[in-house]
Amino acid sequence: MSKPESSQLALRYAIIAIVVGGLALLFYAVASGLGQRIVTAQEFVDYQEAGNPHLGFRRAHAKGFCIAGEFISSNHVGPYTTASVFNERSTPFVGRISTGGSNPTAPDLASSVRSLALSFNPGTRDAWNTAMNTPPVMPVRTPDAFFAQANAFAPDPETGERNPERIAEFLAAHPETQAAREWQASYTPTGSFATETYHSINAFFLVDDEGSKRAIRWSARPSSHTVPDSVIELDDDPNALRNELVARLENRPVMFDLIFTFANEDDDETDPTVFWGDDRTQRLAGVISIHSATTEAEGNCDGINFDPLILPRGMAATDDKILRARSAAYAESYRRRARENLFQAREGGSQ
Amino acid sequence: MSTRSYHVAARVLHWSMALLILSMLFAGLAMVQSLEPWHLTLLQLHKSFGVVALVAVLARVIIRARFTPPPLPNSVPPLQKKVAKLSHILLYAAMFAMPISGWLMQNAAGRPVVVFDMFALPSLLPQNLALYGFLREFHGWVAWAFIALILVHIGAALHHGLIKRDGVLQQMLGNKPKD
Ligand code: HEM
Ligand code: HEM
Ligand code: HEM
């Protein structure tokens, strides 16, 4: 075996160093964001934490409680989707009712967004998770614009107040915020979680047994039997709305009609900023019947990531950029709070 | 200098899995950050190909048990042989740990593991937040240990091939070592 010349040897060492060093550098660069052209999941969740993470809790919709019940299918939408939830008579669910924001002890009445999230058939191919909010539309179409909006509306770190110029600038650059703003102006929060309407906001596809897809949005509307006013007086207890729901459940289940709204020919299913009015075809998919409510500590919704892209056979994601962005952000928030729970670092939440 | 090479099945598996695993590592690191529309597609591919990697490593152990690998040349000192052997054991451990932790992590999250939209793997664990926390972090830690091992492994293989030129790289490439 012939030993190479020393200059050749140096070259060969250089080749090894370049290959191994180059690969190491590439791993490091990709892990630190090389090739990420838009705001990342970590940046988004950092923003939601606002430098003050509530350890062990969701980084968005942190304040909430667990619910359980069943979905009773109407048999009206079975022809459009093979999803078992809409073809079987009834499917149990675990869910969560929450308010917007990152503070797990915030007063229920302080938040402008209320939410209903449901999880069916975990761990199976028929698993379906949905997280719905009170607004029917998003103000923007992309995660970048959402991030820009959040920053524009954030209080100035020096004055502690919102900067109207920055807000005006943002709104001028984003006319698509119109429908969301009009809705916001017209909306008055009700006196109960049971009397709100919750929206999927993003559109999804139903897939039938021939593989044909139809774009829909859904909303959970209070069923006609719902008592319209608060059943107890709302006091200044931070859990006033939860107490109200618990009081309702003492008498009977809290029910919502799950309504599917089918896209029109002209509707763009990838655009969550446009309102889909009632002139479209609507079908009652079934009834969401909530039987019980428990705190997060006692319930079993804490381990659930209500990622809206956990979809069963018979449903599929649209190319809506906001919808597609949600999965990775939810996973990052889920990872952080799971790690904190593992290391027992959870803060005390609302009891 | 050794004259035998690895069995052709072992070589084919070694190189195709090297490609697969490097792609899986880069895909994993990129997708957990991305809010882009392709995130969902890449995640589904990551899970499906991760299951392929699990099947492949199972086949690889069987082939390895069936066909004795060629010995390292006598020019390699005994301690170094032991280190080489240990590093291969660790590489195998990582090749199992990554897909298995990925699968179990999805179980603990209550998410199905659907392979190429065809079938779902059974769920072996209940949905549990702390369990998810452990498995999710484990998947991340082992990934970085695996990356370090692979870099050392490639460095060693190139050292044999370019500096020592003792035929060890050829054993895996399969060309006849030339004298
Ligand atoms: C780019 C857009 C969005 C981002 C980045 C985002 C981010 C997040 C994050 C990080 C969480 C915490 C998840 C967890 O730890 O389990 C969360 C929860 C939630 N999000 Fe979003 N979200 C977005 C859009 C939406 C939209 C459009 C809706 C409504 C339809 C929505 C409804 C909810 C609800 C209801 C929860 C709470 C679920 C629960 O009870 O755990 N989000 N979001
Ligand atoms: C050879 C096999 C595999 C390799 C090398 C691999 C590698 C990786 C890497 C490097 C990451 C990013 C980790 C981090 O940033 O901490 C990741 C994430 C992930 N892997 Fe794997 N993986 C493998 C198999 C699997 C399998 C079989 C599954 C599931 C069936 C899986 C599911 C996941 C999921 C869901 C994530 C993202 C978790 C999140 O969003 O937080 N992986 N993987
Ligand atoms: C993800 C990447 C890789 C993994 C997981 C891996 C894993 C392994 C394992 C477990 C062995 C032991 C033999 C066996 O049972 O198959 C081996 C041998 C070998 N690998 Fe790799 N390998 C990787 C990449 C590479 C690369 C890129 C090279 C070349 C630059 C390389 C060169 C070799 C050589 C020369 C051997 C034979 C060593 C001997 O005979 O003792 N490997 N590899």
XYZ file of C-alpha atoms and ligand atoms in Angstrom:
659
model
C 0.000 0.000 0.000
C 1.530 3.269 -1.125
C 1.469 6.244 1.235
C 0.344 9.425 -0.463
C 2.641 12.455 -0.769
C 2.396 14.890 2.123
C 0.826 17.660 0.034
C -1.731 15.164 -1.207
C -2.291 14.057 2.349
C -3.066 17.615 3.392
C -5.604 17.843 0.585
C -7.241 14.631 1.729
C -7.496 15.857 5.306
C -8.996 19.044 3.933
C -11.621 17.041 2.045
C -12.603 15.180 5.216
C -12.765 18.416 7.200
C -14.913 20.077 4.530
C -17.336 17.164 4.236
C -17.782 16.608 7.974
C -17.580 20.288 8.930
C -19.871 21.302 6.083
C -22.504 18.765 7.060
C -22.299 19.815 10.725
C -22.711 23.444 9.698
C -25.685 22.588 7.491
C -27.448 20.786 10.362
C -26.808 23.736 12.631
C -28.029 26.228 10.033
C -31.241 24.324 9.252
C -31.967 23.924 12.978
C -31.506 27.677 13.431
C -33.875 28.609 10.672
C -31.997 28.423 7.349
C -34.563 28.366 4.566
C -37.430 29.648 6.742
C -38.788 32.531 4.704
C -41.653 33.557 6.954
C -42.224 33.951 10.677
C -41.480 30.631 12.416
C -43.584 28.635 14.862
C -41.096 29.435 17.632
C -41.194 33.178 16.917
C -44.978 33.087 16.924
C -45.234 31.241 20.213
C -42.537 33.487 21.734
C -44.705 36.410 20.754
C -47.758 34.804 22.380
C -45.790 34.283 25.600
C -44.781 37.951 25.507
C -41.663 37.233 27.572
C -43.829 36.003 30.432
C -44.661 32.336 29.810
C -47.225 30.713 32.100
C -45.440 27.433 32.612
C -47.440 24.333 31.833
C -50.271 26.206 30.112
C -51.333 26.695 26.528
C -49.624 29.738 25.024
C -52.936 30.844 23.500
C -56.422 30.370 24.945
C -54.672 29.569 28.225
C -57.761 30.106 30.379
C -60.231 27.282 30.022
C -61.837 24.134 31.365
C -62.656 20.645 30.176
C -65.989 19.433 28.890
C -67.287 16.042 27.791
C -70.345 14.907 25.907
C -71.472 13.356 22.678
C -72.094 14.366 19.108
C -75.365 13.099 17.706
C -75.237 13.002 13.953
C -78.224 14.171 11.913
C -77.695 11.840 8.929
C -77.967 14.907 6.652
C -74.289 15.174 5.689
C -73.314 11.490 5.455
C -73.520 11.543 1.628
C -70.847 14.263 1.495
C -68.268 12.707 3.791
C -67.133 9.254 4.813
C -66.090 10.580 8.250
C -67.391 8.214 10.927
C -68.507 11.099 13.174
C -71.146 12.060 10.583
C -72.189 8.538 9.692
C -72.489 6.939 13.085
C -75.386 7.840 15.305
C -73.358 9.187 18.155
C -69.685 9.761 19.002
C -68.368 10.779 22.423
C -66.004 13.727 22.669
C -63.717 15.461 25.127
C -63.519 19.202 24.646
C -62.418 22.461 26.094
C -64.108 25.834 26.466
C -61.709 28.737 26.696
C -61.173 32.456 26.309
C -58.483 34.116 24.193
C -55.168 35.265 25.616
C -52.126 33.729 27.262
C -53.011 34.288 30.933
C -54.497 31.144 32.549
C -56.025 33.135 35.413
C -57.529 36.020 33.416
C -61.170 36.835 34.261
C -63.588 35.099 31.891
C -65.348 38.376 31.147
C -62.156 40.226 30.185
C -61.550 38.418 26.923
C -63.083 39.399 23.606
C -62.766 35.899 22.146
C -64.545 32.782 23.391
C -63.797 29.324 22.108
C -65.103 25.814 21.842
C -62.728 22.960 21.007
C -63.667 19.300 20.489
C -61.707 16.077 20.087
C -63.142 12.817 18.727
C -61.704 9.295 18.410
C -58.142 10.093 19.561
C -55.363 7.879 18.262
C -57.365 6.414 15.383
C -57.671 7.239 11.691
C -61.038 8.726 12.531
C -59.497 11.213 14.963
C -60.959 14.683 14.485
C -60.041 17.804 16.432
C -61.590 21.199 15.932
C -60.948 24.517 17.664
C -63.639 27.132 17.032
C -63.797 30.816 17.926
C -66.558 33.406 18.201
C -65.507 35.552 15.194
C -66.693 34.143 11.849
C -63.697 35.430 9.853
C -59.970 36.079 10.225
C -58.694 39.651 9.804
C -55.825 38.481 7.552
C -54.877 35.702 5.160
C -51.327 34.735 6.054
C -49.332 33.976 9.208
C -46.937 36.805 8.325
C -49.781 39.314 8.180
C -51.207 37.870 11.414
C -47.831 38.391 13.061
C -47.580 41.923 11.673
C -51.073 42.651 12.993
C -50.196 41.341 16.437
C -47.142 43.576 16.499
C -49.029 46.608 15.224
C -51.645 46.256 17.968
C -49.156 45.462 20.731
C -48.654 48.201 23.333
C -45.549 50.306 22.838
C -42.914 48.989 25.282
C -42.058 52.548 26.374
C -45.443 54.167 26.820
C -47.349 50.968 27.591
C -50.035 52.101 25.186
C -51.068 51.164 21.702
C -49.631 53.263 18.942
C -52.554 54.531 16.789
C -50.240 55.458 13.926
C -48.852 51.970 13.640
C -52.347 50.540 13.794
C -53.626 52.896 11.100
C -50.656 52.057 8.925
C -51.309 48.330 9.311
C -55.025 48.653 8.542
C -54.351 50.774 5.459
C -52.003 48.106 4.143
C -54.528 45.331 4.899
C -57.992 46.128 3.529
C -58.882 42.433 3.933
C -59.346 43.165 7.665
C -62.659 44.900 6.794
C -65.059 41.973 7.380
C -63.437 41.073 10.703
C -63.620 44.690 11.861
C -67.252 45.039 10.870
C -68.088 41.875 12.747
C -66.128 43.057 15.796
C -68.027 46.344 15.823
C -71.389 44.562 15.652
C -70.623 41.901 18.243
C -71.733 42.054 21.874
C -70.587 39.197 24.077
C -73.482 37.273 25.623
C -73.872 36.285 29.250
C -73.018 32.626 28.719
C -70.678 30.286 26.875
C -73.842 28.383 25.923
C -75.335 31.283 23.955
C -72.381 32.094 21.693
C -71.884 30.879 18.131
C -68.484 29.325 17.484
C -66.931 29.201 14.001
C -64.357 27.014 12.282
C -63.343 30.250 10.463
C -61.058 28.308 8.103
C -62.651 26.160 5.395
C -62.142 22.408 5.116
C -63.018 19.804 2.504
C -65.580 17.080 2.955
C -64.559 14.006 0.964
C -67.260 11.544 -0.113
C -66.888 7.852 -0.912
C -65.977 8.644 -4.523
C -63.235 11.030 -3.434
C -65.079 14.211 -4.505
C -64.334 17.216 -2.367
C -66.619 20.006 -1.244
C -65.401 23.041 0.667
C -67.297 23.891 3.833
C -67.038 25.941 6.977
C -68.856 24.971 10.142
C -70.319 26.717 13.093
C -71.725 25.576 16.419
C -74.927 27.523 17.136
C -76.868 27.418 20.408
C -79.713 24.947 19.965
C -83.229 26.347 20.029
C -83.826 24.963 23.547
C -81.061 27.103 24.997
C -82.069 29.546 27.721
C -81.064 32.893 26.162
C -79.909 34.750 29.309
C -77.417 33.899 32.011
C -78.994 31.327 34.307
C -77.150 32.768 37.307
C -75.991 36.293 37.951
C -72.506 36.959 36.591
C -70.465 38.272 39.519
C -66.856 39.425 39.555
C -65.547 35.900 40.105
C -62.810 35.376 37.466
C -64.582 32.112 36.578
C -68.009 33.739 36.236
C -68.744 32.216 32.830
C -67.540 28.779 33.837
C -69.773 28.899 36.923
C -72.674 29.888 34.695
C -72.111 26.902 32.406
C -71.791 24.518 35.351
C -75.108 25.856 36.680
C -76.760 25.127 33.324
C -75.383 21.624 33.264
C -77.016 20.867 36.596
C -80.384 20.942 34.847
C -79.759 19.562 31.365
C -77.062 19.159 28.715
C -75.874 22.279 26.889
C -76.501 21.778 23.178
C -75.267 23.317 19.951
C -76.354 22.657 16.366
C -73.334 21.954 14.187
C -74.117 23.648 10.870
C -72.126 23.117 7.679
C -72.028 26.044 5.234
C -71.104 24.908 1.709
C -68.953 27.172 -0.478
C -70.557 28.921 -3.443
C -69.077 28.632 -6.934
C -67.285 31.964 -6.436
C -66.045 31.363 -2.906
C -62.309 31.003 -2.427
C -61.902 28.350 0.253
C -58.323 29.472 0.894
C -59.412 32.952 2.017
C -60.572 33.089 5.668
C -61.130 36.875 5.582
C -64.358 36.728 3.556
C -67.643 36.116 5.340
C -69.820 33.268 4.016
C -73.412 34.415 4.490
C -76.531 32.381 5.074
C -77.490 32.541 1.388
C -75.250 29.529 0.867
C -76.409 25.924 1.215
C -76.451 24.962 4.863
C -76.947 21.561 6.460
C -77.405 20.509 10.043
C -74.584 18.001 10.588
C -75.718 17.074 14.065
C -75.984 18.178 17.659
C -73.108 18.763 20.070
C -74.407 17.791 23.475
C -72.228 18.798 26.426
C -72.933 16.695 29.515
C -70.245 17.718 31.987
C -67.664 20.358 32.777
C -64.581 19.996 34.987
C -61.501 22.075 35.757
C -58.407 21.353 33.700
C -56.754 19.780 36.730
C -59.627 17.303 37.162
C -60.526 16.834 33.524
C -58.695 15.119 30.719
C -58.493 17.821 28.067
C -55.105 19.150 29.156
C -53.229 16.497 27.182
C -55.076 17.331 23.983
C -53.611 19.500 21.278
C -56.662 20.828 19.458
C -54.709 21.030 16.220
C -57.339 21.653 13.532
C -55.334 19.574 11.053
C -56.023 16.362 12.950
C -58.661 15.356 10.425
C -60.439 12.026 9.945
C -60.862 10.043 6.764
C -63.578 11.879 4.868
C -62.237 15.370 5.648
C -59.197 17.205 4.269
C -57.337 20.472 4.755
C -57.760 23.324 2.281
C -54.730 25.365 1.200
C -55.795 28.264 3.442
C -52.432 29.627 4.621
C -53.741 30.468 8.095
C -55.138 26.966 8.532
C -51.893 25.389 7.366
C -49.915 27.609 9.751
C -51.865 26.526 12.807
C -50.496 22.979 13.100
C -46.827 23.850 13.679
C -47.662 26.698 16.084
C -49.982 24.473 18.146
C -47.278 21.780 18.187
C -44.708 24.244 19.550
C -47.060 25.432 22.301
C -47.964 21.791 23.042
C -44.286 20.827 23.208
C -43.457 23.633 25.639
C -46.276 22.925 28.052
C -45.709 19.153 27.826
C -42.049 19.623 28.727
C -43.026 21.863 31.645
C -45.532 19.288 32.844
C -42.886 16.577 32.591
C -40.537 18.559 34.794
C -43.371 19.467 37.169
C -42.946 23.137 36.506
C -46.634 23.899 36.091
C -47.868 27.087 37.703
C -51.041 27.195 39.744
C -53.940 27.975 37.402
C -57.560 28.796 38.041
C -59.106 26.344 40.484
C -6.009 -5.321 3.952
C -9.348 -7.063 3.927
C -10.600 -8.549 0.713
C -14.263 -9.176 1.438
C -17.013 -6.646 1.406
C -20.401 -6.425 3.101
C -23.179 -8.536 1.601
C -24.877 -6.717 -1.241
C -28.137 -6.499 0.726
C -26.280 -4.918 3.653
C -24.638 -2.402 1.307
C -27.850 -1.472 -0.452
C -29.563 -1.009 2.905
C -26.644 0.964 4.335
C -26.588 3.519 1.547
C -30.328 3.841 1.030
C -30.874 4.208 4.775
C -28.060 6.759 5.012
C -29.894 8.852 2.435
C -33.259 8.299 4.099
C -32.019 9.136 7.593
C -30.181 12.283 6.530
C -33.360 13.452 4.748
C -35.472 12.602 7.805
C -33.198 14.591 10.083
C -33.237 17.675 7.856
C -36.975 17.359 7.264
C -37.652 17.064 10.997
C -35.561 20.080 11.914
C -37.100 22.232 9.179
C -40.747 21.269 9.618
C -41.003 21.955 13.348
C -40.290 25.615 12.600
C -42.362 26.096 9.510
C -45.751 27.798 9.319
C -45.812 27.325 5.538
C -48.559 25.387 3.764
C -46.201 22.480 3.049
C -45.822 21.735 6.769
C -48.737 19.293 6.745
C -47.439 17.397 3.696
C -43.905 17.182 5.060
C -45.175 15.991 8.448
C -47.171 13.187 6.805
C -44.146 12.192 4.699
C -41.902 12.346 7.772
C -44.160 9.952 9.648
C -44.602 7.586 6.687
C -40.919 7.435 5.777
C -40.084 7.143 9.473
C -42.107 3.925 9.545
C -40.252 2.794 6.387
C -36.990 3.444 8.260
C -38.211 1.265 11.133
C -39.022 -1.622 8.792
C -35.679 -1.144 7.026
C -33.647 -1.282 10.230
C -35.475 -4.450 11.264
C -34.514 -6.030 7.936
C -30.995 -4.767 8.405
C -30.479 -6.482 11.762
C -31.722 -9.744 10.289
C -29.335 -9.448 7.352
C -26.500 -8.555 9.666
C -27.157 -11.623 11.838
C -27.428 -13.809 8.744
C -24.281 -12.613 6.902
C -21.257 -12.041 9.111
C -19.795 -8.632 8.280
C -16.196 -8.594 7.047
C -13.669 -8.062 9.834
C -11.720 -4.851 10.118
C -8.141 -5.172 8.778
C -5.400 -6.138 11.227
C -3.800 -2.721 10.817
C -6.625 -1.367 13.007
C -5.559 -1.535 16.688
C -7.803 -3.616 19.023
C -9.050 -0.657 21.035
C -10.079 1.120 17.856
C -11.903 -2.023 16.744
C -13.842 -1.962 19.996
C -14.705 1.705 19.520
C -15.802 1.011 15.952
C -18.023 -1.806 17.161
C -19.524 0.343 19.901
C -20.221 3.158 17.447
C -22.081 0.727 15.180
C -24.159 -0.490 18.118
C -25.008 3.118 18.967
C -25.944 3.844 15.354
C -28.315 0.883 15.420
C -29.749 2.046 18.746
C -30.451 5.468 17.236
C -31.949 3.925 14.092
C -34.471 2.146 16.334
C -34.952 4.895 18.901
C -35.906 7.590 16.373
C -38.873 5.903 14.662
C -40.081 4.153 17.827
C -40.068 7.382 19.851
C -41.780 9.130 16.931
C -44.534 6.545 16.842
C -45.054 6.486 20.627
C -44.941 10.285 20.778
C -47.869 10.399 18.377
C -49.734 7.835 20.527
C -49.258 9.977 23.633
C -50.579 12.968 21.664
C -53.656 10.997 20.562
C -52.652 11.428 16.915
C -52.797 8.568 14.468
C -49.688 7.375 12.597
C -51.030 6.940 9.073
C -48.570 5.423 6.613
C -48.805 6.904 3.097
C -52.543 7.405 3.576
C -52.982 3.616 3.494
C -53.192 2.238 7.027
C -52.664 3.355 10.604
C -50.275 1.824 13.107
C -51.896 0.693 16.359
C -51.861 3.119 19.255
C -49.836 1.559 22.083
C -50.006 4.359 24.643
C -52.829 6.413 26.149
C -53.037 10.144 25.517
C -50.935 11.763 28.258
C -49.281 15.168 28.435
C -46.208 14.293 30.547
C -45.634 11.129 28.514
C -45.832 13.201 25.361
C -43.385 15.663 26.932
C -40.870 12.907 27.578
C -41.186 11.255 24.160
C -41.155 14.569 22.284
C -37.976 15.704 24.044
C -36.448 12.238 23.627
C -37.097 12.404 19.852
C -35.252 15.733 19.805
C -32.324 14.721 22.048
C -31.702 11.429 20.248
C -31.836 13.284 16.926
C -28.900 15.473 17.999
C -26.931 12.551 19.437
C -27.581 10.719 16.173
C -26.321 13.672 14.159
C -23.099 13.753 16.225
C -22.612 10.000 15.758
C -23.190 10.201 12.020
C -20.650 13.008 11.674
C -18.003 11.017 13.547
C -18.935 7.920 11.538
C -18.544 9.714 8.216
C -15.263 11.256 9.416
C -13.943 7.820 10.355
C -15.107 6.239 7.087
C -13.402 8.951 5.045
C -10.286 8.650 7.169
C -10.121 4.962 6.289
C -10.852 5.645 2.650
C -8.642 8.658 2.001
C -5.847 8.586 4.561
C -5.325 5.010 5.693
C -6.655 3.540 2.468
C -7.011 0.193 4.174
C -10.031 -1.049 2.256
C -12.603 -0.399 5.022
C -14.537 2.117 2.912
C -14.428 -0.321 -0.014
C -16.032 -2.964 2.172
C -19.136 -0.821 2.270
C -18.833 0.566 -1.273
C -18.396 -2.945 -2.593
C -15.608 -2.235 -5.121
C -12.722 -4.607 -5.150
C -9.892 -2.946 -3.228
C -7.082 -2.255 -5.712
C -3.455 -2.775 -4.841
C -52.030 31.640 12.310
C -53.066 31.527 13.049
C -53.098 30.917 14.435
C -52.087 30.637 15.306
C -50.602 30.834 15.085
C -52.678 30.052 16.500
C -51.975 29.618 17.598
C -52.492 28.917 18.655
C -51.741 28.260 19.699
C -50.218 28.240 19.798
C -52.615 27.657 20.554
C -52.282 26.815 21.791
C -52.334 25.339 21.434
C -52.005 24.354 22.543
O -51.075 24.568 23.348
O -52.651 23.279 22.605
C -53.929 27.972 20.074
C -55.107 27.550 20.658
C -56.345 27.773 20.115
N -56.641 28.362 18.904
Fe -55.349 29.175 17.633
N -54.034 30.007 16.332
C -54.328 30.530 15.083
C -55.571 30.657 14.510
C -56.727 30.231 15.095
C -58.026 30.312 14.485
C -58.336 30.804 13.072
C -58.898 29.802 15.397
C -60.389 29.655 15.297
C -61.052 29.129 14.460
C -58.149 29.404 16.564
C -58.690 28.846 17.683
C -57.992 28.369 18.757
C -58.594 27.777 19.915
C -60.082 27.594 20.158
C -57.556 27.387 20.765
C -57.691 26.758 22.128
C -57.888 25.309 22.008
C -57.885 24.736 23.362
O -58.888 24.847 24.089
O -56.863 24.185 23.709
N -56.842 29.676 16.345
N -53.838 28.730 18.909
C -35.416 7.607 11.213
C -36.427 8.068 11.782
C -36.673 9.480 12.213
C -35.813 10.552 12.276
C -34.343 10.597 11.928
C -36.585 11.680 12.775
C -36.070 12.934 12.992
C -36.771 14.011 13.501
C -36.217 15.292 13.837
C -34.762 15.682 13.690
C -37.225 16.076 14.294
C -37.113 17.515 14.827
C -36.821 17.364 16.281
C -36.675 18.649 17.054
O -36.685 19.737 16.471
O -36.562 18.532 18.289
C -38.434 15.305 14.236
C -39.692 15.750 14.594
C -40.824 14.968 14.526
N -40.892 13.618 14.230
Fe -39.393 12.446 13.633
N -37.884 11.275 12.987
C -37.976 9.945 12.664
C -39.103 9.146 12.716
C -40.344 9.589 13.067
C -41.535 8.767 13.090
C -41.624 7.291 12.729
C -42.549 9.588 13.502
C -44.020 9.290 13.728
C -44.628 8.286 13.317
C -42.004 10.898 13.716
C -42.738 11.988 14.113
C -42.220 13.246 14.306
C -43.036 14.380 14.646
C -44.554 14.392 14.809
C -42.168 15.459 14.786
C -42.569 16.911 15.071
C -42.979 17.113 16.472
C -43.422 18.560 16.674
O -44.026 19.148 15.769
O -43.181 19.088 17.759
N -40.661 10.870 13.442
N -38.142 14.041 13.761
C -27.192 8.311 8.285
C -26.097 7.889 7.994
C -25.419 6.558 8.326
C -25.734 5.554 9.201
C -26.921 5.498 10.138
C -24.708 4.541 9.086
C -24.678 3.356 9.826
C -23.725 2.377 9.711
C -23.699 1.144 10.448
C -24.734 0.756 11.513
C -22.626 0.436 10.036
C -22.204 -0.951 10.533
C -22.411 -1.956 9.430
C -23.846 -2.397 9.253
O -24.342 -3.160 10.081
O -24.478 -1.987 8.283
C -21.951 1.221 9.030
C -20.814 0.844 8.378
C -20.124 1.670 7.518
N -20.508 2.924 7.102
Fe -22.117 3.907 7.613
N -23.808 4.942 8.146
C -24.186 6.161 7.648
C -23.577 6.928 6.705
C -22.345 6.615 6.140
C -21.612 7.436 5.199
C -22.125 8.791 4.641
C -20.457 6.787 4.921
C -19.327 7.196 4.025
C -18.804 8.335 3.973
C -20.459 5.548 5.663
C -19.461 4.589 5.617
C -19.490 3.393 6.266
C -18.453 2.391 6.144
C -17.171 2.501 5.341
C -18.835 1.308 6.940
C -18.078 0.014 7.158
C -17.344 0.058 8.463
C -16.754 -1.279 8.828
O -16.577 -2.127 7.985
O -16.502 -1.462 10.034
N -21.614 5.473 6.383
N -22.633 2.410 8.850
